[in-house]
Tab-separated table of C-alpha atoms in Angstrom:
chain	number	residue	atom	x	y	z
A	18	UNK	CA	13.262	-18.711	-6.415
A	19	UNK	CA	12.683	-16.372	-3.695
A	20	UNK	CA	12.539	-17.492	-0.131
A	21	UNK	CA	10.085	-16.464	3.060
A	22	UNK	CA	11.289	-16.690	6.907
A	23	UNK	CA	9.405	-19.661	8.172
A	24	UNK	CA	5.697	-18.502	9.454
A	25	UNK	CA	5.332	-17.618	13.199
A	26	UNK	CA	2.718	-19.530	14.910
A	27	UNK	CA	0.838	-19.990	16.440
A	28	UNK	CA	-1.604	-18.110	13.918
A	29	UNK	CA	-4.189	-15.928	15.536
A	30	UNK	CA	-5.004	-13.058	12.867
A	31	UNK	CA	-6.908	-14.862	10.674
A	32	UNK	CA	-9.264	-18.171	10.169
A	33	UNK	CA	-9.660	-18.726	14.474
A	34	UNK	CA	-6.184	-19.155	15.026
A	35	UNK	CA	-5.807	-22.327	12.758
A	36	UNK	CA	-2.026	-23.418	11.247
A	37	UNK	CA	-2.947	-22.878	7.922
A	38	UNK	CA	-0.223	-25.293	7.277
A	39	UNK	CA	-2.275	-28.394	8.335
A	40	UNK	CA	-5.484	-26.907	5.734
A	41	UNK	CA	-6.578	-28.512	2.670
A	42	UNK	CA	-9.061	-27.164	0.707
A	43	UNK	CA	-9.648	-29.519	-1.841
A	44	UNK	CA	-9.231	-33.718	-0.129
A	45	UNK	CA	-6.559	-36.081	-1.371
A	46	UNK	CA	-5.587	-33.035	-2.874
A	47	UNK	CA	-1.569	-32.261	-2.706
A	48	UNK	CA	0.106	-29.598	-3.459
A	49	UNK	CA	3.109	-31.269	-5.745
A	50	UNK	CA	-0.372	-32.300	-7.900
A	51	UNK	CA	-1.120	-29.008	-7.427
A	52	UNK	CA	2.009	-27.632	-9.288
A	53	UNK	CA	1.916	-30.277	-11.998
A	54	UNK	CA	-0.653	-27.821	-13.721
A	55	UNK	CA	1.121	-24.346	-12.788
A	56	UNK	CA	3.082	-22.700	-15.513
A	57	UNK	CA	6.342	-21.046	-14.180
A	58	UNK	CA	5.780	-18.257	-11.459
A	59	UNK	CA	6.178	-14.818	-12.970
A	60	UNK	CA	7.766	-12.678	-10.239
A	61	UNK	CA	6.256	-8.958	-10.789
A	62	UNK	CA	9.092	-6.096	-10.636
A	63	UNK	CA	7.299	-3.406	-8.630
A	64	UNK	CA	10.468	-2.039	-8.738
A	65	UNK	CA	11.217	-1.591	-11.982
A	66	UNK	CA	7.140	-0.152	-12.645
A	67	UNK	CA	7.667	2.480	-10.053
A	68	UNK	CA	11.146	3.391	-11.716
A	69	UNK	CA	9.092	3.957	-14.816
A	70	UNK	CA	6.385	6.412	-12.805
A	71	UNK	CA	8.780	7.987	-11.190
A	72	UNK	CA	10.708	8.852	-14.411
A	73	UNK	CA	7.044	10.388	-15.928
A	74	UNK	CA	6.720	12.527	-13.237
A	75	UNK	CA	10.535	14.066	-13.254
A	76	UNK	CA	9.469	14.749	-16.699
A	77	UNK	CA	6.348	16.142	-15.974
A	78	UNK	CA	7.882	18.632	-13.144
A	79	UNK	CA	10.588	19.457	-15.686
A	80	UNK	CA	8.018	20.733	-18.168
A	81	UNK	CA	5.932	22.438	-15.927
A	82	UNK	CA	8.444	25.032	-15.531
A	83	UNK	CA	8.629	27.106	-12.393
A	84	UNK	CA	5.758	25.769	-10.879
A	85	UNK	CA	7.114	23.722	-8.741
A	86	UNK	CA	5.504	20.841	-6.319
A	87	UNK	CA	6.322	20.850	-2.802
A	88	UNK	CA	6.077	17.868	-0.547
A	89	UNK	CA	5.899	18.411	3.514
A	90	UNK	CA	7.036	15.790	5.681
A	91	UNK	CA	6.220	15.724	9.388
A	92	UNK	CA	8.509	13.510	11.341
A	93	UNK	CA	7.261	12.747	15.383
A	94	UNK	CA	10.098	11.535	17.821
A	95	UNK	CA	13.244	8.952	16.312
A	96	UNK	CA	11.619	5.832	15.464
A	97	UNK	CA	13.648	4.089	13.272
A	98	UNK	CA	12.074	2.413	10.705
A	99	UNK	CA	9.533	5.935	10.682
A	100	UNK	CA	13.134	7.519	9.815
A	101	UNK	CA	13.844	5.345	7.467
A	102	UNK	CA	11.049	5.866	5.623
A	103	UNK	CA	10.741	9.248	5.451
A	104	UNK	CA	14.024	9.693	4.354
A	105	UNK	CA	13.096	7.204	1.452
A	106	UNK	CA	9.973	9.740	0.473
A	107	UNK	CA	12.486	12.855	0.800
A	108	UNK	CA	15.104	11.388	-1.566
A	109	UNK	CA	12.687	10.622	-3.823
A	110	UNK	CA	10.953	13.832	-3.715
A	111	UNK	CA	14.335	15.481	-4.701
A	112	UNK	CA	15.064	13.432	-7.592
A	113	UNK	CA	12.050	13.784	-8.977
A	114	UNK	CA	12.907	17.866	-9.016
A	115	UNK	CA	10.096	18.387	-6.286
A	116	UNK	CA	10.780	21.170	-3.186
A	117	UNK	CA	11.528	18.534	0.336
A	118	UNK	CA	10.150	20.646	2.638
A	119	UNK	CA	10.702	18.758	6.339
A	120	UNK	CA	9.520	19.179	10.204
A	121	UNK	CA	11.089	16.737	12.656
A	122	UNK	CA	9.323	17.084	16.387
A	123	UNK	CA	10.394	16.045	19.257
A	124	UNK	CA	9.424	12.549	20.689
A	125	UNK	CA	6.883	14.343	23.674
A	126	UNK	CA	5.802	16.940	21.223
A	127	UNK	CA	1.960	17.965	22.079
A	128	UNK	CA	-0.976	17.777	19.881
A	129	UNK	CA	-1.514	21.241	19.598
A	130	UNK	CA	2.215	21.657	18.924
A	131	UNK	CA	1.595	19.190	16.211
A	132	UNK	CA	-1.477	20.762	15.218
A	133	UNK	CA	0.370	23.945	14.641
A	134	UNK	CA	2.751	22.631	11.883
A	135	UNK	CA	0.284	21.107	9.923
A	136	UNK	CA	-1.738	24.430	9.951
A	137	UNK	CA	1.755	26.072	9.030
A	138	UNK	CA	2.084	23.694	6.158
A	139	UNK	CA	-1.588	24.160	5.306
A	140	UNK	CA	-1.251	27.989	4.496
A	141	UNK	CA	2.085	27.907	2.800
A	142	UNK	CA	1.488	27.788	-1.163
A	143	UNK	CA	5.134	26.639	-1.651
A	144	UNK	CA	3.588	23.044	-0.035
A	145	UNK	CA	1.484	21.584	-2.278
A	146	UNK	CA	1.163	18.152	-0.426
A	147	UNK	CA	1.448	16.949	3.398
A	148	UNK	CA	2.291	13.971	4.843
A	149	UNK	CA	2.122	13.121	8.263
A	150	UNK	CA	4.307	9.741	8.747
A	151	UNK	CA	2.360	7.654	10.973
A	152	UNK	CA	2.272	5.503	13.543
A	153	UNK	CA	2.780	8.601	16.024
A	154	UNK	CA	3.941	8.354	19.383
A	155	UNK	CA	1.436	7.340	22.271
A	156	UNK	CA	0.189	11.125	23.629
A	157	UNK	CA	-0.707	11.975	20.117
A	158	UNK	CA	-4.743	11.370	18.644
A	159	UNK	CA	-3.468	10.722	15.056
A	160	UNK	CA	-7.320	11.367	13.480
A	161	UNK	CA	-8.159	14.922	14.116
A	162	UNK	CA	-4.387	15.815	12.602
A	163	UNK	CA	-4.783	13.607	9.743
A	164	UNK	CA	-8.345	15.622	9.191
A	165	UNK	CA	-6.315	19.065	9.870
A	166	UNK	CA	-4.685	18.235	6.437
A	167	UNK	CA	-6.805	20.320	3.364
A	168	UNK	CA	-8.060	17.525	1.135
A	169	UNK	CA	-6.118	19.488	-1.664
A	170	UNK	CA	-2.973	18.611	0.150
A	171	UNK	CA	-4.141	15.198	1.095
A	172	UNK	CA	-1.157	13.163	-0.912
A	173	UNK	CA	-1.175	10.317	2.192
A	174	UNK	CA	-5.327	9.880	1.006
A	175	UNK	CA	-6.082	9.400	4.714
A	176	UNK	CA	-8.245	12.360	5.668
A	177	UNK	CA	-12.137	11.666	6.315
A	178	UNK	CA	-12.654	14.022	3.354
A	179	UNK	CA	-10.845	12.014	1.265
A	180	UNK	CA	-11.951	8.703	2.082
A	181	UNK	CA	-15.427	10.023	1.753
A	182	UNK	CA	-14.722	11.327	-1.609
A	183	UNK	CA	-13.532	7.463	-2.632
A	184	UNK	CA	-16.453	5.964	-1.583
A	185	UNK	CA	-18.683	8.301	-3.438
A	186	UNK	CA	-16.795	7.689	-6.724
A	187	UNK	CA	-15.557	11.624	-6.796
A	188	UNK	CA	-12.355	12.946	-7.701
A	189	UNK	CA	-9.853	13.079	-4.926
A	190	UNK	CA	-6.602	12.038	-3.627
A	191	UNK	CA	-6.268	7.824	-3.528
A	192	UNK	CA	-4.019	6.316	-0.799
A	193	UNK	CA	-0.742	5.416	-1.898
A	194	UNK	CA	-0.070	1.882	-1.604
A	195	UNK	CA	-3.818	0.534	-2.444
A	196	UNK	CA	-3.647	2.731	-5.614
A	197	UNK	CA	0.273	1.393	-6.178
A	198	UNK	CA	-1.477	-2.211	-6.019
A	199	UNK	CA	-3.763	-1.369	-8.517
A	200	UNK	CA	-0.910	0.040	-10.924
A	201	UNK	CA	0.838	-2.654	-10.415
A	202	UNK	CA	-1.772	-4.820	-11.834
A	203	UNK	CA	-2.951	-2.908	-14.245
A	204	UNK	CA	1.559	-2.738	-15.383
A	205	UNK	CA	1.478	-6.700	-15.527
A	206	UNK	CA	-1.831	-6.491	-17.780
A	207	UNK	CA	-4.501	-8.229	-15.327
A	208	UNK	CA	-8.053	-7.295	-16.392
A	209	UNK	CA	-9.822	-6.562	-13.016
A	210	UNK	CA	-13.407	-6.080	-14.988
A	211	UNK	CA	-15.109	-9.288	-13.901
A	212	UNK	CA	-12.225	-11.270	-11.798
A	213	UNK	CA	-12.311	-12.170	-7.991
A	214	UNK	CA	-10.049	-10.531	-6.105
A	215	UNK	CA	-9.719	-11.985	-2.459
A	216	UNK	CA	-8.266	-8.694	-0.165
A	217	UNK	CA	-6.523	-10.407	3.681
A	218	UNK	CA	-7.061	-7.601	5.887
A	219	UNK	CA	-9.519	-4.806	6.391
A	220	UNK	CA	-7.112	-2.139	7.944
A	221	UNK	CA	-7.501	1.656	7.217
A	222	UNK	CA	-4.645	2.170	5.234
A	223	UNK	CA	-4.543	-0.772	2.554
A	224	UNK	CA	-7.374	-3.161	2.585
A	225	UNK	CA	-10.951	-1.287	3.089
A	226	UNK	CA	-9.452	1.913	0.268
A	227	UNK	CA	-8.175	-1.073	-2.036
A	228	UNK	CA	-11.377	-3.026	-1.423
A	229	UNK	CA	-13.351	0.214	-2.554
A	230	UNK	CA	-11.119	0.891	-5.963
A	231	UNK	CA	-11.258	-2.756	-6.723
A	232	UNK	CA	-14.810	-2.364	-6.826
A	233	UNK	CA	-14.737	0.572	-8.907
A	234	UNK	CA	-12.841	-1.415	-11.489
A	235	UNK	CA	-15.584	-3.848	-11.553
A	236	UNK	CA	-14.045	-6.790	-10.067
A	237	UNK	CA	-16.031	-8.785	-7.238
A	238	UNK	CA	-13.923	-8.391	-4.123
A	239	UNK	CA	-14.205	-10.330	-1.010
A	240	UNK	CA	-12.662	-9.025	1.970
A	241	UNK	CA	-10.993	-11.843	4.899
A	242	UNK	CA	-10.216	-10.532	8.170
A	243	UNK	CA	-9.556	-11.771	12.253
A	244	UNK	CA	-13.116	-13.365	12.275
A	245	UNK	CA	-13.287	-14.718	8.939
A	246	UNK	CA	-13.771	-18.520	10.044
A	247	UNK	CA	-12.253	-20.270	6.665
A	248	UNK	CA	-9.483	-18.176	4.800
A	249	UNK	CA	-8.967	-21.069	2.690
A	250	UNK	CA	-12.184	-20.604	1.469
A	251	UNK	CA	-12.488	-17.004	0.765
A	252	UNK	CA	-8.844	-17.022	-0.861
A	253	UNK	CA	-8.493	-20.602	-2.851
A	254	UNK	CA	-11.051	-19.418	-5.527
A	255	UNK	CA	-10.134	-15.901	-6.398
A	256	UNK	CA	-7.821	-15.221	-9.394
A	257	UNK	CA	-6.244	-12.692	-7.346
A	258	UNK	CA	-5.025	-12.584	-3.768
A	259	UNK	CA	-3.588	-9.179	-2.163
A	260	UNK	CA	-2.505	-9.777	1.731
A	261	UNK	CA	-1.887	-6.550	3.931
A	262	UNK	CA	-3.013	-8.199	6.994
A	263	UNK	CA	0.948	-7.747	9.100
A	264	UNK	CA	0.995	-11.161	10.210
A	265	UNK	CA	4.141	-12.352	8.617
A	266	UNK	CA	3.954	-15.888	6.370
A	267	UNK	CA	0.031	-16.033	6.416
A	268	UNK	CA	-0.591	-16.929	3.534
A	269	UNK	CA	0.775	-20.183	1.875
A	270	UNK	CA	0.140	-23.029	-1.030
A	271	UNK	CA	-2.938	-24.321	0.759
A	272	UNK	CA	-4.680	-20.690	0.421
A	273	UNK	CA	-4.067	-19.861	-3.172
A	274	UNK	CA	-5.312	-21.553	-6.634
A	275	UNK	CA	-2.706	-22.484	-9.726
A	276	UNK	CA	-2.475	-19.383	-11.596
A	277	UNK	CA	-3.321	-17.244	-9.242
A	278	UNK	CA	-1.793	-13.593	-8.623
A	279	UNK	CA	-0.924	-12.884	-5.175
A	280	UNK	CA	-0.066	-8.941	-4.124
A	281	UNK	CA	2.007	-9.294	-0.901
A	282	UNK	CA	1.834	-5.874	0.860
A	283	UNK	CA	3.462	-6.858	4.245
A	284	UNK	CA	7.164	-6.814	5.143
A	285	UNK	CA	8.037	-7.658	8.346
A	286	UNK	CA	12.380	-7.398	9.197
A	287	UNK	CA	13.737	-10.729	10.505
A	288	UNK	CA	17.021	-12.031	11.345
A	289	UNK	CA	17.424	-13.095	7.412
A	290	UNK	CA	16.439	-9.976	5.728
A	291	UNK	CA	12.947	-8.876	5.042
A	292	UNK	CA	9.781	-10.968	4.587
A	293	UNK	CA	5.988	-10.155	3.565
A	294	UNK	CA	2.757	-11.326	4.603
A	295	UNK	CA	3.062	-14.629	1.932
A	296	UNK	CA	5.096	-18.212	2.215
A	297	UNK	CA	6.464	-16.806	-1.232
A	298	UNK	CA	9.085	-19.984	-1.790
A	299	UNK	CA	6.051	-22.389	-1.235
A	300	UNK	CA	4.013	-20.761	-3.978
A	301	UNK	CA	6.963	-20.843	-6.946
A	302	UNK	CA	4.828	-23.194	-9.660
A	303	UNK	CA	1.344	-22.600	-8.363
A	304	UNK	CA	1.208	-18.738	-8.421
A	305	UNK	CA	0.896	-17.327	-11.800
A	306	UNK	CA	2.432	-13.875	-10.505
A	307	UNK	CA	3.737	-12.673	-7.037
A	308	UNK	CA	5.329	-9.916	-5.874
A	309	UNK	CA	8.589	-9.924	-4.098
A	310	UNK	CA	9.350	-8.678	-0.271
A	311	UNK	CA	11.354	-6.419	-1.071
A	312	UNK	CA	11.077	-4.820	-4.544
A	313	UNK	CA	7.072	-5.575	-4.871
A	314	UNK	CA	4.910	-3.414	-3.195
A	315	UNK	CA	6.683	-1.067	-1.816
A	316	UNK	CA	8.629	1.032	-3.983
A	317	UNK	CA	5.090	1.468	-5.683
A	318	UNK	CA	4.165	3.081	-2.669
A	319	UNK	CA	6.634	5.942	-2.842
A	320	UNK	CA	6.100	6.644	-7.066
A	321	UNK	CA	2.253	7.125	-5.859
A	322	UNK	CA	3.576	9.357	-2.923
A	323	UNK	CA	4.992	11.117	-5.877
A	324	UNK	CA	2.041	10.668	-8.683
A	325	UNK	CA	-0.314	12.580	-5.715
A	326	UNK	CA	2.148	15.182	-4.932
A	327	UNK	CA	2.360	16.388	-8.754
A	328	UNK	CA	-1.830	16.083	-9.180
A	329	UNK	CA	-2.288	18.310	-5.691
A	330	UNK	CA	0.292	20.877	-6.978
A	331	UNK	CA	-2.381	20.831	-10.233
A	332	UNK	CA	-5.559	20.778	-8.513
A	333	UNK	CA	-3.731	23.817	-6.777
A	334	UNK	CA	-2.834	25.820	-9.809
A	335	UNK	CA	-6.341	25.502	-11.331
A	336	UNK	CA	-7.193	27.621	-7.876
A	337	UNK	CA	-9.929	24.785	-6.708
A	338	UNK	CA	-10.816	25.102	-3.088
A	339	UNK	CA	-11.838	21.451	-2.972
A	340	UNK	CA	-11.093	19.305	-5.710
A	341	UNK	CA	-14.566	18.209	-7.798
């Protein structure tokens, strides 16, 4: 069974500050009658699916010779858990036979200093992809660097260009962890053609791109966010739930339906180890699948990281200026 740190209230983010706790959707309606009619809770190894993309794309460098992809890192100031991560995309860049090519600034490092490396990166044909590790410190506009990146180099998916080309249906680069969610599904055979997807949070990195390829797929997606007045009632009906809202233990029993498949994309570090966006102990026997925090999401992020990294060092062979 996996367990959640107890939510923090009081809850503001979502559904005007209500506990969800004290919400039933569905009167003289409990949720122990509400597991009587759940089948076990399936817990889905993002882990283990991101092992497996990972291991296609080592391949796939290996037989591409000496072409190899390059992946640029650009590290502002000593943040931690920024540190941590990077070093996470940089080990995995090497093991999947890719060139780690990294720039660490300094904490009070300008925006035209910034600006500078990315244009470095930019011209260099050894880097095929860059990726600027956000959040950045105060002094820096993140925006106009993010849009310095080429789209061909976009792995991160965050330029205007790119996002542009998303909406408009056109080949580009996809954002990491919405398109990891999506692989992840589509790994645990969910048919999004036709099913309601309920997306918690509207942010720029997870929930409007996910929204957007979730309607691609054909499923009917409604988005919750701060001034969504019922979250019950956008979430309880949807066969599937993905939360990437950052407000840790949002989501509980009283929010999702039996059978249900919840994506938690938040992890938030507490006391007892890490915990995600979802009440995940409270939902064994009424989910149908969930993903852990850690071992869910996450490491899906990275293998994408990787999957975008191999197609821009493609899109650059074939000599495209801008991919079509």
């Amino acid at each position: 069974m996996l367990t959640a740190a107890p939510p923090p209230a009081p809850y503001t983010a979502v559904g005007l500050g209500r506990d969800p706790r004290t919400q039933s959707s569905t009167p003289g309606e409990s949720f122990t009658d509400r597991k009587r009619f759940a089948t076990m809770t399936h817990t889905i190894k993002g882990a283990e699916i991101a092992r497996s993309i990972r291991t296609r794309v080592a391949e796939r460098v290996a037989a591409a010779g000496g072409q190899v992809p390059g992946l640029a890192t650009v590290l502002i100031g000593d943040d931690p858990a920024s540190a941590v991560y990077v070093a996470a995309k940089r080990r995995a860049v090497r093991e999947a036979g890719m060139r780690d090519i990294h720039r660490h600034l300094r904490h009070q490092a300008t925006q035209n200093e910034v600006a500078a490396v990315i244009d470095e990166l930019a011209g260099d044909p050894d880097v095929s992809g860059i990726l600027l590790q956000l959040p950045l410190p105060a002094q820096l506009d993140a925006a106009p660097l993010i849009d310095r990146i080429p789209v061909t180099k976009d792995v991160d998916g965050l330029t205007t260009a790119s996002a542009g080309r998303l909406a408009r249906g056109e080949r580009g680069m996809r954002p990491c962890t919405p398109n990891g969610v999506i692989e992840l599904l589509d790994a645990e055979g969910i048919e999004l053609q036709g099913a309601h997807v309920a997306v918690v949070g509207w942010g720029q990195l997870v929930g409007r791109p996910l929204s957007q390829l979730l309607l691609r797929r054909g499923a009917t997606v409604t988005v919750a966010h701060e001034f969504t007045a019922d979250l019950t009632a956008v979430t309880r009906p949807a066969d599937v739930v993905v939360v990437a809202t950052g407000v840790r233990g949002l989501i509980g029993p009283e929010h999702v339906k039996p059978g249900a498949t919840v994506v938690d994309v938040g992890i938030h570090r507490t006391p007892d180890g890490l915990a995600g966006d979802v009440r995940a102990a409270e939902l064994d026997g009424i989910a149908g699948r969930i993903t852990p925090v850690p071992g869910g999401v996450g490491p899906m992020t990275i293998a994408m990281l990787l999957v975008n990294t191999l197609q821009a060092a493609e899109w650059g062979a074939e000599r495209d200026a801008v991919p079509a």
